[in-house]
Coordinates of C-alpha atoms in Angstrom, one line a residue:
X1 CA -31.4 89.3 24.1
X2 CA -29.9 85.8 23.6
X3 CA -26.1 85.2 22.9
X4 CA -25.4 82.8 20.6
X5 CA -21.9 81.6 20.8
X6 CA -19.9 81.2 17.7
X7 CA -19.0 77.8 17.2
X8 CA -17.7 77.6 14.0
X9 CA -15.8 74.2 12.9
X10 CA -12.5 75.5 13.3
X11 CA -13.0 76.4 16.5
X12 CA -14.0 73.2 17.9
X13 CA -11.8 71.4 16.0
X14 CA -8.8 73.2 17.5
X15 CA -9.6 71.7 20.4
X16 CA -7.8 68.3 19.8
X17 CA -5.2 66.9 17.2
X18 CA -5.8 63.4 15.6
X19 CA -2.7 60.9 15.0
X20 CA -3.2 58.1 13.0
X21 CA -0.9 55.3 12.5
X22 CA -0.4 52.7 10.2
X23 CA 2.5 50.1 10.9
X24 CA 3.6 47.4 8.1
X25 CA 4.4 45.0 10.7
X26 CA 2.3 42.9 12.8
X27 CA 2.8 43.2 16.7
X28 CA 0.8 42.6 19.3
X29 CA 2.8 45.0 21.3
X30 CA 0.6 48.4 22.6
X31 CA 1.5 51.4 20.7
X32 CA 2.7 54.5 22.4
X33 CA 3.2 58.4 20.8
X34 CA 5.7 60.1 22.7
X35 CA 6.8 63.5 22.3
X36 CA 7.9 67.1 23.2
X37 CA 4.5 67.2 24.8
X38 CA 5.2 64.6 27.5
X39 CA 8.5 65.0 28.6
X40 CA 9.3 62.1 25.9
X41 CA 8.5 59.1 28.2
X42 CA 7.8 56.5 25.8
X43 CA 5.5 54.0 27.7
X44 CA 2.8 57.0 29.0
X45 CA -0.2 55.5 29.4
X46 CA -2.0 58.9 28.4
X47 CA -0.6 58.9 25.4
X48 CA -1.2 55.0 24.6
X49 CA -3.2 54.7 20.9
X50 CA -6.4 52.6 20.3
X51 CA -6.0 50.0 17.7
X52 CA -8.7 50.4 15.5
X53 CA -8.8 47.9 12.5
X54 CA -5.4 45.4 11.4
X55 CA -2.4 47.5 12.5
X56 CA -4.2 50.7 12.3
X57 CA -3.9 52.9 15.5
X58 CA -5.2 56.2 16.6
X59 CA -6.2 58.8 19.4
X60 CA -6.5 62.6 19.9
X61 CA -4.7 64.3 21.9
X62 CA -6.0 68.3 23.6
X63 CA -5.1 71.0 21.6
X64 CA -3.9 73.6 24.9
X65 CA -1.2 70.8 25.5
X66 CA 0.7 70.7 22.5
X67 CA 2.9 72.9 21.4
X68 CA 2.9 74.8 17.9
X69 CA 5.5 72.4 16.9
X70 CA 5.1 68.7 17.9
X71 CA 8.2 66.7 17.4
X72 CA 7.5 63.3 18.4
X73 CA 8.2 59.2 17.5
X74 CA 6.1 55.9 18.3
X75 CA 7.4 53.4 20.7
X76 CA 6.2 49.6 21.5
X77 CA 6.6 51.2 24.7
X78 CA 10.8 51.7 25.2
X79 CA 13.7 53.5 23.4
X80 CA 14.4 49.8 23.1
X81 CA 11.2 48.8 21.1
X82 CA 10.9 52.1 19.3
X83 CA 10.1 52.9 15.5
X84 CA 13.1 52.4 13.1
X85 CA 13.1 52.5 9.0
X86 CA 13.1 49.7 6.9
X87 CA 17.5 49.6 7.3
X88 CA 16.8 49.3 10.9
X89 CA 18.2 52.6 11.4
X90 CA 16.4 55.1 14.4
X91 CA 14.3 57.3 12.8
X92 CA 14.3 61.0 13.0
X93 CA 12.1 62.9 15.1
X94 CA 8.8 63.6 13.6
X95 CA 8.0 67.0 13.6
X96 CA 4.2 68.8 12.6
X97 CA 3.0 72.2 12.8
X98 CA -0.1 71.9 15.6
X99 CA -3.0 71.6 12.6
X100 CA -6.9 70.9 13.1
X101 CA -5.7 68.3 10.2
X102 CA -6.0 64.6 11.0
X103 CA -1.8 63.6 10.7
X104 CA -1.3 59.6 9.5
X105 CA 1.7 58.5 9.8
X106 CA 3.2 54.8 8.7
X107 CA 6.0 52.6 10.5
X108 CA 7.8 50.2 8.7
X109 CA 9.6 48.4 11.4
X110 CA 10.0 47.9 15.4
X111 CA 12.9 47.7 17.7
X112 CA 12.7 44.7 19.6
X113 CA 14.7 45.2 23.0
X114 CA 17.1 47.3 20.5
X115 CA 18.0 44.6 17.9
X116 CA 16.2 43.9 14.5
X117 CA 19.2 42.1 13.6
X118 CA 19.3 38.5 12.3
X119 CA 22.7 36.2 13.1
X120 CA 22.1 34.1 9.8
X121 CA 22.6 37.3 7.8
X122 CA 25.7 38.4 9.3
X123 CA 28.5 38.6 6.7
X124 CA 31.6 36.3 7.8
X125 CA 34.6 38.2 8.4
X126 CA 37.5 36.8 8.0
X127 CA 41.4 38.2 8.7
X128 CA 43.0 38.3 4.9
X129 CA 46.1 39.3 7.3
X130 CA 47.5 40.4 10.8
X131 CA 50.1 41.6 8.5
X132 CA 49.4 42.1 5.2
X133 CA 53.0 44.1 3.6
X134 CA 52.8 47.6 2.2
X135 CA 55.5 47.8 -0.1
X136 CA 54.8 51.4 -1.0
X137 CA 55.4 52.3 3.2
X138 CA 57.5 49.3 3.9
X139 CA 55.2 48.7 6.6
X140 CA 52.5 45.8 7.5
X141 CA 48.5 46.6 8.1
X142 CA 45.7 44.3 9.3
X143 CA 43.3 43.5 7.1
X144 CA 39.9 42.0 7.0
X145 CA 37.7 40.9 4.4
X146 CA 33.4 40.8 4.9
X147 CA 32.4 38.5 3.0
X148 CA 28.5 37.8 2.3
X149 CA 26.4 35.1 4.9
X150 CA 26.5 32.6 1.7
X151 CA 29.5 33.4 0.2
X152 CA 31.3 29.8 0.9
X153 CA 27.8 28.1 -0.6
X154 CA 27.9 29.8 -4.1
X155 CA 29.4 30.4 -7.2
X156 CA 28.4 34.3 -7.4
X157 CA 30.8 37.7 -8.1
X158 CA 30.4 40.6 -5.7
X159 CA 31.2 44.0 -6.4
X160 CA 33.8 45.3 -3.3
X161 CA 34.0 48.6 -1.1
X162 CA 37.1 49.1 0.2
X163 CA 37.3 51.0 3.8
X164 CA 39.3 52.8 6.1
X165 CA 40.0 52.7 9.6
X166 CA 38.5 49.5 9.8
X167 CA 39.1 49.6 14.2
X168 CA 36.2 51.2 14.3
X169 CA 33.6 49.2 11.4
X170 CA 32.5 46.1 13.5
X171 CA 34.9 45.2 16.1
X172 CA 33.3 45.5 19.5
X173 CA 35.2 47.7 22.5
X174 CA 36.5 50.2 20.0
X175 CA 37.2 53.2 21.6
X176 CA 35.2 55.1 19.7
X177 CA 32.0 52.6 19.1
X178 CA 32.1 51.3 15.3
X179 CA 29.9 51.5 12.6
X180 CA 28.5 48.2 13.0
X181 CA 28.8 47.6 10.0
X182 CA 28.0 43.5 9.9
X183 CA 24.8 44.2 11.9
X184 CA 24.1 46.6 9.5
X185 CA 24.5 44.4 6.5
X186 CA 22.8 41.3 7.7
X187 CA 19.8 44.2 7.5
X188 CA 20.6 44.7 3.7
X189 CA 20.6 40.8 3.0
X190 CA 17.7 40.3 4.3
X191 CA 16.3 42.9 2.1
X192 CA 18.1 41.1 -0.6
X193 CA 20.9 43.5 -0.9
X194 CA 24.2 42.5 0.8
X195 CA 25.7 41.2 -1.8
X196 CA 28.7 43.2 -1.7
X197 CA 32.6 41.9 0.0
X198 CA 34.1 44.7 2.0
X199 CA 37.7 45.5 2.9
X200 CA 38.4 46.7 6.0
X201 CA 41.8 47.9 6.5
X202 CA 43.0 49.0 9.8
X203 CA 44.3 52.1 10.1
X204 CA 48.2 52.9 11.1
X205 CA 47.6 54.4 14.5
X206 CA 50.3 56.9 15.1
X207 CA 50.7 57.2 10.7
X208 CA 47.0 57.4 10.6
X209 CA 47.4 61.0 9.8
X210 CA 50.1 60.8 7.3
X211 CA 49.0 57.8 5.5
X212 CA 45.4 59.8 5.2
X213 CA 46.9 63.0 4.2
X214 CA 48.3 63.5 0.2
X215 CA 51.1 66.5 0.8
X216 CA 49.8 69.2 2.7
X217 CA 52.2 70.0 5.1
X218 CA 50.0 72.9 7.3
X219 CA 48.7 69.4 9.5
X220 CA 51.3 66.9 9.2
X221 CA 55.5 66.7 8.0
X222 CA 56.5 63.7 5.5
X223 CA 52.5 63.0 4.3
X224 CA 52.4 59.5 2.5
X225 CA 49.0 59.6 1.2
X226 CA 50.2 58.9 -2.1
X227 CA 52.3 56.2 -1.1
X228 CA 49.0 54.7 0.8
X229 CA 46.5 54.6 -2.3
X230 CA 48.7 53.5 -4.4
X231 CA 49.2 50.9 -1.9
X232 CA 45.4 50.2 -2.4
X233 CA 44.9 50.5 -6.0
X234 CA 48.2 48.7 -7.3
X235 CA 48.6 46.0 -4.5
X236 CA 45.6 45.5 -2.5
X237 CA 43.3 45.3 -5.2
X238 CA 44.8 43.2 -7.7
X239 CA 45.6 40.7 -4.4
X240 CA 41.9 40.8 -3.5
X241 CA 40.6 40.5 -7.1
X242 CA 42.8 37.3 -7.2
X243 CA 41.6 35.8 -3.6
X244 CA 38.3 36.2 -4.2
X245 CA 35.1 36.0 -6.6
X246 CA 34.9 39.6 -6.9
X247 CA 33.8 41.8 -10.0
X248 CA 36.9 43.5 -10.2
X249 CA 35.6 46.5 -12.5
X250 CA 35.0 49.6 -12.1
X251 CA 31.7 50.1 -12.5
X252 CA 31.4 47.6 -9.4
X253 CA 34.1 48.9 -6.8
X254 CA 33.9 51.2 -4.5
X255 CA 36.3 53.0 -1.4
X256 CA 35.4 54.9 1.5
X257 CA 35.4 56.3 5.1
X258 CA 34.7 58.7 7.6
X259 CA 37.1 61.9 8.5
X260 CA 40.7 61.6 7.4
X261 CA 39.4 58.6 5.9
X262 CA 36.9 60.2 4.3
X263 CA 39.1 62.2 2.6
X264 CA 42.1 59.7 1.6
X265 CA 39.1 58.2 0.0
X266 CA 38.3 61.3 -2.2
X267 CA 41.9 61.5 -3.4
X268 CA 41.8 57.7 -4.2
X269 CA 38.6 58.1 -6.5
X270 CA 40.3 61.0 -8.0
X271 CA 43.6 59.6 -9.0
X272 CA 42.1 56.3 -9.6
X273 CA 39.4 57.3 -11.6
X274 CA 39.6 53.8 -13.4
X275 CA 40.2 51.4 -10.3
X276 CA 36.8 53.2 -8.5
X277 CA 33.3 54.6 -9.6
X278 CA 31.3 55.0 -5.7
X279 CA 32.9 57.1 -3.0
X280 CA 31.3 56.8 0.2
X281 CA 32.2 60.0 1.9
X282 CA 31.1 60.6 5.6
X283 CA 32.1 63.5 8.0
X284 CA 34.8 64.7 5.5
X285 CA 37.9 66.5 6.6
X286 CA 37.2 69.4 3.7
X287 CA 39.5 71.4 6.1
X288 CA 42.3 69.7 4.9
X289 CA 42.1 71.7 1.9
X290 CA 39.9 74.8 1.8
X291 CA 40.6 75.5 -1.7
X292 CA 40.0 72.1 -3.3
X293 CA 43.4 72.0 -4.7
X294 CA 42.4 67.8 -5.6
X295 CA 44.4 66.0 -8.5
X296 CA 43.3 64.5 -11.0
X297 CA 44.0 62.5 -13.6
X298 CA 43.3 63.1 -17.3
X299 CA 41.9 60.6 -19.8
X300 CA 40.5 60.6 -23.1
X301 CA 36.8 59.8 -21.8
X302 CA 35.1 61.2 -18.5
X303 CA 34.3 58.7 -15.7
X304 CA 31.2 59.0 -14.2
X305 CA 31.1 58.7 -10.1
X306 CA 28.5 58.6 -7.5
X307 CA 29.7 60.3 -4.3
X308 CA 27.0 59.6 -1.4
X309 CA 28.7 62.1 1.1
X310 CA 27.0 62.5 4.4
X311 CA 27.5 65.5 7.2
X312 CA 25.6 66.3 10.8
X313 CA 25.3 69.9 11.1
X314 CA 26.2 69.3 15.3
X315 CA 29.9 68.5 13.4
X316 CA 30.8 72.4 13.7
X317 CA 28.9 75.5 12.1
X318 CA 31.5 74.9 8.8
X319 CA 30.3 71.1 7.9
X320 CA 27.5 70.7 5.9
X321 CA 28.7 74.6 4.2
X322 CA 32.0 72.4 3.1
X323 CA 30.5 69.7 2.0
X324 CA 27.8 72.1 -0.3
X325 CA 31.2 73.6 -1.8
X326 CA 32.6 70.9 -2.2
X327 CA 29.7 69.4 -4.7
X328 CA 29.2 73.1 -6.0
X329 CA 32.8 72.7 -7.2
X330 CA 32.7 69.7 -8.2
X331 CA 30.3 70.4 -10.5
X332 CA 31.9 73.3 -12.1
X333 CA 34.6 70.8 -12.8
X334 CA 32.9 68.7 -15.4
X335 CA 33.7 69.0 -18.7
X336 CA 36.9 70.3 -17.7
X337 CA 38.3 67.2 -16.1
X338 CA 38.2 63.6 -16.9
X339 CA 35.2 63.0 -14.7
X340 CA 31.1 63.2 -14.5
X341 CA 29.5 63.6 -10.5
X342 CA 26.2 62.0 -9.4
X343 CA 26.1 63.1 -6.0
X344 CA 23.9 62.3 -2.6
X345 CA 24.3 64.9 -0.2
X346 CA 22.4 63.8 3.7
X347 CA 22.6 66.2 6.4
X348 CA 21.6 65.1 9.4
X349 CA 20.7 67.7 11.6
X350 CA 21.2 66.1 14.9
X351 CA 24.4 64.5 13.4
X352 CA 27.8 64.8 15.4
X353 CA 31.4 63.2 14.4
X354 CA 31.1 60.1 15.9
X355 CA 30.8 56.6 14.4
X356 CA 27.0 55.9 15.8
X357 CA 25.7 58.6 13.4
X358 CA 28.1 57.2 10.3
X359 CA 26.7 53.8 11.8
X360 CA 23.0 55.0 11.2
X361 CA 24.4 56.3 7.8
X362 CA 25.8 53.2 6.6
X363 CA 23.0 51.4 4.8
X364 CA 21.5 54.6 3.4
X365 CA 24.2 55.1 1.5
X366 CA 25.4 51.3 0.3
X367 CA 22.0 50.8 -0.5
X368 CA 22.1 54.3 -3.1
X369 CA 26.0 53.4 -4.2
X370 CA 25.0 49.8 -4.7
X371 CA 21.5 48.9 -5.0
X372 CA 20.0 52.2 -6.4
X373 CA 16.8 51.2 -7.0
X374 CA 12.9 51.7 -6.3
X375 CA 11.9 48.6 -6.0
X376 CA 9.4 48.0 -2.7
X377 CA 11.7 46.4 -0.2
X378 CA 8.9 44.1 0.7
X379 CA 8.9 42.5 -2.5
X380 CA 13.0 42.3 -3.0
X381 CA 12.7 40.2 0.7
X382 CA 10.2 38.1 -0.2
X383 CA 11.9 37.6 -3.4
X384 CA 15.2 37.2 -1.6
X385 CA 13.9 34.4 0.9
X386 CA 12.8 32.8 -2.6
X387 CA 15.6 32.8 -3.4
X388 CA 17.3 31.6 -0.6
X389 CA 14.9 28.5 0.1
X390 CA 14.9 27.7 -3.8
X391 CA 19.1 27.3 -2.8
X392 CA 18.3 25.2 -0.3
X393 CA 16.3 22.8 -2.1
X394 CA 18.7 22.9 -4.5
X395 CA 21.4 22.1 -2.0
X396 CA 19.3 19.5 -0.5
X397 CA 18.6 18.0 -3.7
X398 CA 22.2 17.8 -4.5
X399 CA 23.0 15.6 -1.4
X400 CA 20.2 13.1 -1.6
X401 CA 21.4 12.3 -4.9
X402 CA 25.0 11.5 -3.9

């Protein structure tokens, strides 16, 4: 009697998994998939894609070597030419359940031997002080000012985010990295949204933790936090308002930071419900205060606030369950207090307390506090190199005719 084997569809198909990849860039550069199937080398050539029509990329890989969850990334063959978002920020690991089911996937930019960054964009940073006084502490600070790439060429208002420990937001040989924060806003201008002036203000070294604590006395005696926003609301502000083109309202000011700073920032939005309307809240130190004991002030109408607050659950098992509380009881507070939450909770899950992750952060969340919109970020930096070269002309036009 003849056997017949059963060859159904899903059997054969099982034997391989298609990836299919679209990238929004041109590059001539092969494309490699890399992965918890190859020991993540990202220049194998077994594992190099066929380009198939205009930026269009595929091949198949054997079902027996992949495991039931792939996690993988495309490279231009290095970590240093790897797949990043739009922001220029790494992407997270891809991950798929092993699936007969073609998977297309789309890239929307390429590392290029790590940087995506361009110099012309950079924001100009300029000291407003080596030792700018603090009446409220009787004590001086360093201060810096980021001002946009074409600030000194135009005649616009910027909204302002004011942030803390500003050792560690662009200067190089920090001892703890930096956010890279001017790289990462040259990225946002060139998408036509870095129009924003941020002040950095160093942090007090050894009265970091009392300037960044209100009055809990359980981590530090003789707390100033008080004393230190007040500093920035009544006598920072009002200097900066009056230095530079700035659109001093609330609706277009903003304060942050990461940790401590993180939370000196949450007190400042919620005593100076007036002076601030976007918190940008990374790594908080909810510890601080377990039972949200926060102050705040009452007025006649509710402010609203967005809070983008950020957390990586490798920060300790009680992170990302603090900052969920935290909004949960926010929440609850509305309608009782003088002020109405939009929040944006990101959790990364490979995320530790260390500025590279509030680095990778960074954009995400200016672009949400600032620049929420939908718009196709193609378009906005087409339209903003319009308007860039239609400045230019006018520029030009200007000094031919005197």
């Amino acid at each position: 009697m003849k056997k017949t084997l059963n060859l159904a569809p899903e059997n054969i198909y099982r034997r391989i998994m298609k990836f299919t990849l679209i990238s929004n860039e041109e590059d001539e550069r092969p494309v490699y998939i890399t992965g918890n199937f190859n020991q993540w080398n990202p220049r194998d050539a077994n594992f190099q894609l066929t380009e198939v029509d205009a930026n269009t990329y595929t091949i198949t890989i054997e079902d027996k070597i992949l495991p039931k969850i792939i996690e993988y990334k495309y490279s231009r063959g290095g970590w240093e030419n790897v797949e990043i978002d739009r922001l220029g920020n790494i992407t997270r690991n891809r991950k798929k359940a092993r699936s007969v089911k073609e998977t297309i996937d789309n890239v929307e930019k390429w590392r290029t031997n790590w940087a995506p960054f361009k110099s012309e964009f950079f924001p100009l940073a300029e000291i407003i002080s080596e030792d700018f006084f603090i009446p409220q502490l009787n004590r001086t600070r360093k201060i810096w000012a980021l001002l946009p790439h074409d600030y000194h060429s135009t005649d616009k208002t910027y909204p302002v985010l004011y942030l803390q420990d500003a050792q560690n937001l662009f200067n190089e040989g920090s001892a703890f990295g930096n956010w890279e924060i001017d790289k990462k806003m040259s990225i946002l201008t060139e998408y036509g949204r870095g129009d924003v002036i941020i002040i950095a203000i160093e942090n007090g070294n050894e009265d970091r933790m009392k300037e960044y604590v209100l009055d809990h006395d359980s981590i530090t005696k003789n707390a100033e936090g008080k004393k230190y926003i007040r500093f920035l609301a009544d006598t920072l502000k009002p200097y900066v308002d009056s230095t530079y083109r700035t659109k001093p309202e609330r609706e277009h000011t903003g304060i942050g930071g990461s940790s401590l700073g993180a939370l000196i920032s949450i007190y400042s939005g919620f005593l100076y419900p007036e002076v601030y309307s976007k918190l940008l809240i990374f790594s908080p130190s909810l510890w601080v205060n377990p039972e949200h004991n926060y102050p705040q002030m009452n007025f006649k109408n509710p402010y609203d606030i967005k809070v983008y607050m950020y957390g990586g659950e490798m920060e300790g098992s009680q992170m990302t369950k603090r900052i969920q509380d935290f909004e949960q009881t926010m929440e609850g507070w509305e309608g009782a207090h003088s002020m109405q939450f939009t929040f944006k909770i990101s959790i990364n899950p490979e995320g530790r307390h260390q500025e590279f992750y509030w680095s990778q952060e960074f954009p995400r969340a200016m672009e949400w506090l600032f620049f929420d919109t939908q718009d196709d970020p193609k378009l906005l930096a087409e339209q903003a190199s319009l308007n860039r070269n239609t400045k230019n002309i006018v520029v030009d036009e200007h000094v031919e005719n005197n």
